[in-house]
PDB file of C-alpha atoms in Angstrom:
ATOM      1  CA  UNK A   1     -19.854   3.296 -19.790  1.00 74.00           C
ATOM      2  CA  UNK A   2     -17.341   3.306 -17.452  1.00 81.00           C
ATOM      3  CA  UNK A   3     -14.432   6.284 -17.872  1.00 90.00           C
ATOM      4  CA  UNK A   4     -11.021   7.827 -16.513  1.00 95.00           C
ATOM      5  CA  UNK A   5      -9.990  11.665 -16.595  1.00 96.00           C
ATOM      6  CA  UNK A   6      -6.960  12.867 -15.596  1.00 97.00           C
ATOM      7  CA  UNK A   7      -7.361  16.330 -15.398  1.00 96.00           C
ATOM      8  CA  UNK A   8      -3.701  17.487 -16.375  1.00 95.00           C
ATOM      9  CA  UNK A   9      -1.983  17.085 -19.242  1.00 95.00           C
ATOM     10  CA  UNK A  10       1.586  17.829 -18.075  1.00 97.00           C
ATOM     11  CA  UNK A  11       2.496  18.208 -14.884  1.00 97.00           C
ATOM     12  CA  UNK A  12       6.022  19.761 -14.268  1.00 97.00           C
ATOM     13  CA  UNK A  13       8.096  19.430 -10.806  1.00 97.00           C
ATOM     14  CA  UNK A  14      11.587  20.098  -9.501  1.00 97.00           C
ATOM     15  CA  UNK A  15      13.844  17.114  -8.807  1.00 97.00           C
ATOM     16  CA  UNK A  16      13.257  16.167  -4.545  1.00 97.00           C
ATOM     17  CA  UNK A  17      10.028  17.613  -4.871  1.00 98.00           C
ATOM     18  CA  UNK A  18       6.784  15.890  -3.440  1.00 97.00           C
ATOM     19  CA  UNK A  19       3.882  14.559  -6.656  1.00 97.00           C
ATOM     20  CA  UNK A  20       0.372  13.969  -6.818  1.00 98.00           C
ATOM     21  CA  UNK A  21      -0.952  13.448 -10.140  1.00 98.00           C
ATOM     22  CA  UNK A  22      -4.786  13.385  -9.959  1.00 98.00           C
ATOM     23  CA  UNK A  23      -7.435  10.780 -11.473  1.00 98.00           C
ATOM     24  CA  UNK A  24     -11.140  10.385 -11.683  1.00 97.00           C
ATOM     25  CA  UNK A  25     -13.184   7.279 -12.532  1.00 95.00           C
ATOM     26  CA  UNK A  26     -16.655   6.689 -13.537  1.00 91.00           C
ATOM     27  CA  UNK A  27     -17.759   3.134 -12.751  1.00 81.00           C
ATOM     28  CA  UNK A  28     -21.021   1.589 -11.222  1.00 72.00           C
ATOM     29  CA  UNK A  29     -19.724  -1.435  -9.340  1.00 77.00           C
ATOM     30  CA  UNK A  30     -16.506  -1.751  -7.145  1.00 79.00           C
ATOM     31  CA  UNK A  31     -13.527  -0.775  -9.400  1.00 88.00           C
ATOM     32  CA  UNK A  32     -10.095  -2.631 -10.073  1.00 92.00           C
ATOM     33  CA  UNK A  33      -8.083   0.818 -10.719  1.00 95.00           C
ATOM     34  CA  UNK A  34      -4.462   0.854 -11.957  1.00 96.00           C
ATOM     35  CA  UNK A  35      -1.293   3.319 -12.603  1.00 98.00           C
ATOM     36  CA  UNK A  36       0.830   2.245 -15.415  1.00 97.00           C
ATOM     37  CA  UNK A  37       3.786   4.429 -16.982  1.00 97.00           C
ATOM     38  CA  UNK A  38       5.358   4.735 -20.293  1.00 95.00           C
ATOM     39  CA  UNK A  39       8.912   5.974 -20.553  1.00 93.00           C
ATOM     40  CA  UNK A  40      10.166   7.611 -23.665  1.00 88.00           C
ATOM     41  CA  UNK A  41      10.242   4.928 -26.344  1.00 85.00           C
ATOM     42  CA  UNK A  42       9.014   1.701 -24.090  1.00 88.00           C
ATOM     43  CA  UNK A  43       5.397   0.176 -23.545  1.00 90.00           C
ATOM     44  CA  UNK A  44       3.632   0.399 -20.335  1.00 94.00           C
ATOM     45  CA  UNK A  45       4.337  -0.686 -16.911  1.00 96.00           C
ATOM     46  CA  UNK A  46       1.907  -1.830 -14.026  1.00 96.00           C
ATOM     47  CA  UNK A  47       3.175   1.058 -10.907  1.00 97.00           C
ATOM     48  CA  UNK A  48       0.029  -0.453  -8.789  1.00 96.00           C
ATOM     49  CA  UNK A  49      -2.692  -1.664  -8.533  1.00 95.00           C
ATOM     50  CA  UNK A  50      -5.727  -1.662  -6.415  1.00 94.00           C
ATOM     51  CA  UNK A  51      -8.535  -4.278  -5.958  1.00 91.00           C
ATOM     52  CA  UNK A  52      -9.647  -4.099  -2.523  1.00 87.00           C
ATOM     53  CA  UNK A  53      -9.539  -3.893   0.801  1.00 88.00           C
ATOM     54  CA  UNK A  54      -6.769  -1.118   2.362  1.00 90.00           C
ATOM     55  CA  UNK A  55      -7.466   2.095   0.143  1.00 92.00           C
ATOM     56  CA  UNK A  56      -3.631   3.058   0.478  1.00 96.00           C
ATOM     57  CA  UNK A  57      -1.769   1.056  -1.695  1.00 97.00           C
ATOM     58  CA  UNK A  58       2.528   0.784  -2.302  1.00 97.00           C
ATOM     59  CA  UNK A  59       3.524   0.126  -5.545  1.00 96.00           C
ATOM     60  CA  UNK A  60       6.700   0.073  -7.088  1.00 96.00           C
ATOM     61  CA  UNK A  61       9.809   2.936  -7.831  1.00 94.00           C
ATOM     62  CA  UNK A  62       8.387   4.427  -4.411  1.00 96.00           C
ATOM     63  CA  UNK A  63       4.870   5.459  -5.435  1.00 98.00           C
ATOM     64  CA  UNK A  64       1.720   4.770  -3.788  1.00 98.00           C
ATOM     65  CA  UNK A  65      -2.181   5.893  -4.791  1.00 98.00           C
ATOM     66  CA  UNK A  66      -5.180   6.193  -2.662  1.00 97.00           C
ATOM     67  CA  UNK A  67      -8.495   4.986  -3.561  1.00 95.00           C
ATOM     68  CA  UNK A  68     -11.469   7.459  -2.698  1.00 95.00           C
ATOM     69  CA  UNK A  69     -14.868   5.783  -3.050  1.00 92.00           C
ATOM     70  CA  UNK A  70     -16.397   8.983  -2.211  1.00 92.00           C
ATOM     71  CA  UNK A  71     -14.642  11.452  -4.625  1.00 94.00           C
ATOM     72  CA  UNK A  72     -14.553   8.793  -7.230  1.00 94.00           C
ATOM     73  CA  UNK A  73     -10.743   9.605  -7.341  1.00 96.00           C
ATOM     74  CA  UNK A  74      -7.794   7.680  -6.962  1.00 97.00           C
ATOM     75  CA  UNK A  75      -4.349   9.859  -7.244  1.00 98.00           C
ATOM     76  CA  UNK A  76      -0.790   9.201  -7.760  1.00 98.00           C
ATOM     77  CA  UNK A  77       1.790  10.235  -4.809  1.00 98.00           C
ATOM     78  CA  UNK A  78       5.706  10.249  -4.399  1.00 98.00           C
ATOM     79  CA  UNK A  79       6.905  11.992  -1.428  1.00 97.00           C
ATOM     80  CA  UNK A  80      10.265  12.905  -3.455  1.00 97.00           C
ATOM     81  CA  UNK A  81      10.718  12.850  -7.448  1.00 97.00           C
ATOM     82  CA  UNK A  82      14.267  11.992  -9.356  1.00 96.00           C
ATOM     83  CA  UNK A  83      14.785  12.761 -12.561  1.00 96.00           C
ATOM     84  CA  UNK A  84      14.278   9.280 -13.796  1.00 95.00           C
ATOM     85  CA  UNK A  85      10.248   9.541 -12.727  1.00 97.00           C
ATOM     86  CA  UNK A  86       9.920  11.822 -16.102  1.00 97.00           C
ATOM     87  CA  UNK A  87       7.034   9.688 -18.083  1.00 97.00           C
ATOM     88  CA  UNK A  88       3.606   9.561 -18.975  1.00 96.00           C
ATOM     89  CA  UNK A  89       0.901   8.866 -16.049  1.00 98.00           C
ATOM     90  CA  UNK A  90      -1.876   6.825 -17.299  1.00 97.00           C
ATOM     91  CA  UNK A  91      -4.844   5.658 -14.310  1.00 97.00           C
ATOM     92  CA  UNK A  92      -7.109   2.928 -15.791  1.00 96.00           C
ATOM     93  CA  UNK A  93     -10.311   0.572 -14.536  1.00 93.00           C
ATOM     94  CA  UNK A  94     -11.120  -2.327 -15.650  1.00 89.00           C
ATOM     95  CA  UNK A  95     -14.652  -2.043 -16.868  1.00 76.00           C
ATOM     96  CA  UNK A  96     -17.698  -4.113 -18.822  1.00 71.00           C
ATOM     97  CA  UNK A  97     -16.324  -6.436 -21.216  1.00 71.00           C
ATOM     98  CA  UNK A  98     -13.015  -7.199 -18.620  1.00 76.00           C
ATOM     99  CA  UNK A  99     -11.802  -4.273 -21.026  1.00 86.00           C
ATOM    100  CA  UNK A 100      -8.960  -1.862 -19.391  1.00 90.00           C
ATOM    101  CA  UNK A 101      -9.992   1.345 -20.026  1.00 92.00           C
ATOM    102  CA  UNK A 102      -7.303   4.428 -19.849  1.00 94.00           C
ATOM    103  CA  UNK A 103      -7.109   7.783 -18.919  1.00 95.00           C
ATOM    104  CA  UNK A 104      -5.665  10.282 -21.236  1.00 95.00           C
ATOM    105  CA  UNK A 105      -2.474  10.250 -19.728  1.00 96.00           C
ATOM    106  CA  UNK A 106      -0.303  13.059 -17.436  1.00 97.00           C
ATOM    107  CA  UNK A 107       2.960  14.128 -18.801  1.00 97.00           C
ATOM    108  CA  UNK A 108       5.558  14.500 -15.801  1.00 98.00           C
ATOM    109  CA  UNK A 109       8.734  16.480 -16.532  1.00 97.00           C
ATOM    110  CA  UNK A 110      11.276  16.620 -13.920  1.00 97.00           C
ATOM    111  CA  UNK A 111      13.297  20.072 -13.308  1.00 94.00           C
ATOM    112  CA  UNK A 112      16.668  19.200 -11.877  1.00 90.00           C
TER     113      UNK A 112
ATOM    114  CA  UNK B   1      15.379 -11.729 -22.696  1.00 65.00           C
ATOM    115  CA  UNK B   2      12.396  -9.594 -23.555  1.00 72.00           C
ATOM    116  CA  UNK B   3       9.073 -10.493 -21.485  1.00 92.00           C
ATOM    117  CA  UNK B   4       6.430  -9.295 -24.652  1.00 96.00           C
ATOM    118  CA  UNK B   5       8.483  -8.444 -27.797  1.00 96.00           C
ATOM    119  CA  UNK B   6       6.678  -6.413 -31.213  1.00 96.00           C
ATOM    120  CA  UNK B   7       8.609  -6.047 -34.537  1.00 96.00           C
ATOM    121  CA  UNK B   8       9.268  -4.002 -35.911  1.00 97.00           C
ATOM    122  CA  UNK B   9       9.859  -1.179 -33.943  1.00 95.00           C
ATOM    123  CA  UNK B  10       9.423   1.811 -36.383  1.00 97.00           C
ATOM    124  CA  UNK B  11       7.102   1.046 -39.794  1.00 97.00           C
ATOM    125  CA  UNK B  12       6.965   3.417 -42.778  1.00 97.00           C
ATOM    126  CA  UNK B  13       4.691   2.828 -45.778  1.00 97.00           C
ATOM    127  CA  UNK B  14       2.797   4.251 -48.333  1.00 97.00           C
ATOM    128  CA  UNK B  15      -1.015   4.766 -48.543  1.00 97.00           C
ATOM    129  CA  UNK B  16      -3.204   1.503 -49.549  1.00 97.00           C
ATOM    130  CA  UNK B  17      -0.027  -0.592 -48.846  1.00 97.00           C
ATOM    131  CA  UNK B  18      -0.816  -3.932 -46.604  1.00 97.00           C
ATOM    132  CA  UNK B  19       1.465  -4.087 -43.253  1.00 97.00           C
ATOM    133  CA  UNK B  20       1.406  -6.756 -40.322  1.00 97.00           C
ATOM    134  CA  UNK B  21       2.635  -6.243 -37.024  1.00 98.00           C
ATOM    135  CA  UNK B  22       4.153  -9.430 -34.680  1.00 97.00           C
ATOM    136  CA  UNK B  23       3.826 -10.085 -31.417  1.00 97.00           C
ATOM    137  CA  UNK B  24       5.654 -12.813 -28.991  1.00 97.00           C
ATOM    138  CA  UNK B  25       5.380 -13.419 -25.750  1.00 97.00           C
ATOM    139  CA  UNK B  26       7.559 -15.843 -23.095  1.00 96.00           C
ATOM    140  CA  UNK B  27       5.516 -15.472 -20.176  1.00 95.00           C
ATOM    141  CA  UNK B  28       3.225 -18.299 -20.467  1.00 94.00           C
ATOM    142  CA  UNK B  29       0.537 -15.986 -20.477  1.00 94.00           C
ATOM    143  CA  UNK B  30      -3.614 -16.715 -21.901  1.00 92.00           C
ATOM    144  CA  UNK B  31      -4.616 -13.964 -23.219  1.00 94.00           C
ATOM    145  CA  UNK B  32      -3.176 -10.931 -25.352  1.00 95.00           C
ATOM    146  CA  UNK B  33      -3.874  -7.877 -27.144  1.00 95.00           C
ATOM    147  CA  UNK B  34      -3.452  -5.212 -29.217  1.00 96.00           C
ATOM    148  CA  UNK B  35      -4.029  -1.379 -28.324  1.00 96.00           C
ATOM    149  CA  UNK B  36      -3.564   1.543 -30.274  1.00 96.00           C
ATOM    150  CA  UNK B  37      -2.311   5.252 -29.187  1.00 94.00           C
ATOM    151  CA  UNK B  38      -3.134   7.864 -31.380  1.00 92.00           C
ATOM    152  CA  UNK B  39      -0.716  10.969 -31.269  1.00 91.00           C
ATOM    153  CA  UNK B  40      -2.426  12.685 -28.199  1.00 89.00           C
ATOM    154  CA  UNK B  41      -1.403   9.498 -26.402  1.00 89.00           C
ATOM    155  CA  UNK B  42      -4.588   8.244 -26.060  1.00 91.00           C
ATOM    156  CA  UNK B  43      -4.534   4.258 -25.785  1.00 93.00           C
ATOM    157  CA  UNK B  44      -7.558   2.425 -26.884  1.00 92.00           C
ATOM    158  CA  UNK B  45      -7.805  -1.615 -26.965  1.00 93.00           C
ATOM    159  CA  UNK B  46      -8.565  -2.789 -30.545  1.00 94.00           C
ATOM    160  CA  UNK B  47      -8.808  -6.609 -29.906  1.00 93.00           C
ATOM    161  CA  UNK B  48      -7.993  -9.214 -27.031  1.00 92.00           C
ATOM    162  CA  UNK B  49      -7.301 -13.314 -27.923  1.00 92.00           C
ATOM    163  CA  UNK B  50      -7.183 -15.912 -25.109  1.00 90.00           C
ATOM    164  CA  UNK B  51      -6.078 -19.491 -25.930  1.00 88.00           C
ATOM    165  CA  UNK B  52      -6.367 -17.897 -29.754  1.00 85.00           C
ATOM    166  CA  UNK B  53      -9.947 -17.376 -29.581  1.00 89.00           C
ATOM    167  CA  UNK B  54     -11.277 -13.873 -30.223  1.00 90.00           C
ATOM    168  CA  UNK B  55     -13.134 -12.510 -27.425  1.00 88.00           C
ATOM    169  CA  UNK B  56     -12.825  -8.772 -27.380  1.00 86.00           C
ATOM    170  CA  UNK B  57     -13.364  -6.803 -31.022  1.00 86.00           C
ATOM    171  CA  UNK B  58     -13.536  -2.999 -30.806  1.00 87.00           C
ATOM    172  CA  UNK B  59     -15.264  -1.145 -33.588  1.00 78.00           C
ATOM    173  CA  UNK B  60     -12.132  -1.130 -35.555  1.00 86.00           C
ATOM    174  CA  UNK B  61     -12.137  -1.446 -39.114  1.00 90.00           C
ATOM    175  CA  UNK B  62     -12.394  -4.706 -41.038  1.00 91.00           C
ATOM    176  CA  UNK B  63      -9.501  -3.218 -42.897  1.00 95.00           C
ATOM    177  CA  UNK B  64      -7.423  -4.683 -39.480  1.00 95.00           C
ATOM    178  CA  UNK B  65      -7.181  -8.457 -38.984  1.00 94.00           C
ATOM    179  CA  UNK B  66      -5.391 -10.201 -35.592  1.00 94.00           C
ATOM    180  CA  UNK B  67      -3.978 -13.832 -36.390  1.00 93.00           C
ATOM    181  CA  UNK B  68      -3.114 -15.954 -33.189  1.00 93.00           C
ATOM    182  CA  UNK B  69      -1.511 -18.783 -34.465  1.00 92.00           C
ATOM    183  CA  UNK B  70      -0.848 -19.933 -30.645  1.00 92.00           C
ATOM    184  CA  UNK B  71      -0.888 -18.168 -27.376  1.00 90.00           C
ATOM    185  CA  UNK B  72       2.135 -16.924 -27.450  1.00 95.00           C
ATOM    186  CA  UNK B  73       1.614 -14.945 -30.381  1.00 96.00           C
ATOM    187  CA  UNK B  74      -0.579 -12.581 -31.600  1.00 96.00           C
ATOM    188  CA  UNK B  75       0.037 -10.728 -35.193  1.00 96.00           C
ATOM    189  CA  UNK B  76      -2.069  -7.657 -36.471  1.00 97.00           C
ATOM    190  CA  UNK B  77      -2.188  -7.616 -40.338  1.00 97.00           C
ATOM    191  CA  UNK B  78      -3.331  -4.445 -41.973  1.00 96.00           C
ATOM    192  CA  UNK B  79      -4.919  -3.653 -45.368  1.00 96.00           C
ATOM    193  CA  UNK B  80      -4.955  -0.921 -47.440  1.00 97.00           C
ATOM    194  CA  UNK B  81      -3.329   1.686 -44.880  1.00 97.00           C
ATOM    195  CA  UNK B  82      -4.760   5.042 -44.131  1.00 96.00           C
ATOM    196  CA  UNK B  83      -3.295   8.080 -43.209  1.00 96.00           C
ATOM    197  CA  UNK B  84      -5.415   8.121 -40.089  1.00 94.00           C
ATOM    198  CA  UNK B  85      -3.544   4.109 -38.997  1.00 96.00           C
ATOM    199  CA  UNK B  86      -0.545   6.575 -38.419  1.00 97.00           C
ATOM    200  CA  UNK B  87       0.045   5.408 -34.644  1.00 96.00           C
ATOM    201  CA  UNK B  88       1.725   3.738 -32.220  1.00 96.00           C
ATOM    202  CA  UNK B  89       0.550  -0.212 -31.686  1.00 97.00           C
ATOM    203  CA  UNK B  90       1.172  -1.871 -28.629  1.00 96.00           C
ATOM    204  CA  UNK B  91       0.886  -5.468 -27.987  1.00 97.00           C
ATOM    205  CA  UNK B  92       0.282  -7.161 -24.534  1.00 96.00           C
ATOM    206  CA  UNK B  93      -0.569  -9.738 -22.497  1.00 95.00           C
ATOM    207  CA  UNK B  94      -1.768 -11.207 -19.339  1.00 93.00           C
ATOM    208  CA  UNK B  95      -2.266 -14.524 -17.404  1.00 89.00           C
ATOM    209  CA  UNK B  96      -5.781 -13.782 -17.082  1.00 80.00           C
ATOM    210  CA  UNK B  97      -8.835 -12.082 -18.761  1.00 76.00           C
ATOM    211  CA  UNK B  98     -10.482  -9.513 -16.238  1.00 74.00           C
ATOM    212  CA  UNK B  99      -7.999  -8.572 -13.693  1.00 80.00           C
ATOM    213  CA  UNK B 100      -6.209  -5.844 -15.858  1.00 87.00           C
ATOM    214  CA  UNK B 101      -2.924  -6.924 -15.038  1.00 91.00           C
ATOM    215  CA  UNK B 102      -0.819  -6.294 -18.294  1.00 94.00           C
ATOM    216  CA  UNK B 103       2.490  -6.586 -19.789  1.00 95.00           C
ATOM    217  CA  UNK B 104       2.955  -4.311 -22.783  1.00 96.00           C
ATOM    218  CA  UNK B 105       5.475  -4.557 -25.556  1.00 96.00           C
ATOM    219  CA  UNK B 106       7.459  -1.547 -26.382  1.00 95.00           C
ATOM    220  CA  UNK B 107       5.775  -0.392 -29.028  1.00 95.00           C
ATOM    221  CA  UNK B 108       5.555  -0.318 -33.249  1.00 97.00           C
ATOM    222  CA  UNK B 109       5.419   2.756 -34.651  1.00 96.00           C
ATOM    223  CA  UNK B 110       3.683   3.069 -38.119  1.00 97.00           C
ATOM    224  CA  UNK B 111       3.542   6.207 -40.291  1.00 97.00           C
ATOM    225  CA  UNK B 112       1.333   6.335 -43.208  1.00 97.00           C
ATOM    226  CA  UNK B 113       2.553   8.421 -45.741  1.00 96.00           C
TER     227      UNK B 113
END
């Protein structure tokens, strides 16, 4: 069955400072991987996706994620966090079923 | 003008009580579902409707019924509450069925007391 880790829980980084939150996938075919995040209080929104082709892909609020066949991994990177990044990280695959299948989610808190 | 909208936000109720969640959405979209995210935030798809047929149903209790009445909405009814339903329930949708593109309501918060 196809699965996500995220390895941390809770991340914690001063304001300006560079971000990589890390995620792992199991899945036997090509996957379609996402990052969504939840703010305080609100559902979840699509950061970026990735489907194919370039492995480096922009998404939006200034983040991008690279895609890793061969580490199975495809992390999370801002070069420079504000304040306003503070959410929850979740990576997800689509797997069997067209299900979406989430990670357990990285708590970011900004230091100012 | 809200893109997936849930009411009601926050739900209290007691044990063996029967609660239903509603879900709306304006984006024209197929398919929609409902997810649930237990308090380690953990977020787990519980049932997916396209065109208001049924075509993804977790192993989630009988005790939890979706209604789509048409695509643009998709209502969870509950019976006989648990303490273990305490959660948040998010409802979303998506033009199609497989890409994983989704737009997710903000949330209903239910506490079973």
């Amino acid at each position: 069955a196809q699965s996500v880790t995220q390895p941390d829980i809770h991340i914690t980084v001063s304001e300006g400072a560079s971000l990589e939150l890390r995620c792992n996938y199991s899945y036997g075919a090509t996957p379609y991987l996402f990052w969504y995040v939840q703010s305080p209080g609100q559902g979840l929104q699509l950061l970026l996706k990735y489907f194919s082709g370039d492995t480096l892909v922009q998404g939006i609020k200034g983040f991008e994620a690279e895609f890793k066949r061969s580490q199975s991994s495809f992390n999370l990177r801002k070069p420079s966090v504000h304040w306003s990044d503070a959410a929850e990280y979740f990576c997800a695959v689509v797997g069997g079923a067209q299900k979406l299948v989430f990670g357990q989610g990285t708590r970011l808190t900004i230091n100012p | 003008d809200t893109a997936v909208s849930q009411t009601p936000k926050y739900l209290v109720t007691q044990m063996g009580n029967d609660k239903s969640i509603k879900c709306e959405q304006n984006l024209g979209h197929d398919t929609m579902y409902w997810y649930k995210q237990d308090s380690k935030k953990f977020l787990k798809i519980m049932f997916s409707y396209n065109n208001k047929e049924l075509i993804i149903n977790e192993t989630v209790p009988n005790r939890f019924s979706p209604k789509s009445p048409d695509k643009a909405h998709l209502n969870l009814h509950i019976n006989s509450l648990e303490l273990g339903d305490s959660a948040v329930y998010f409802c979303a949708s998506s033009p199609g069925t497989s890409d994983g593109i989704q737009y997710f309501g903000a949330g209903t918060r239910l506490s079973v007391l």
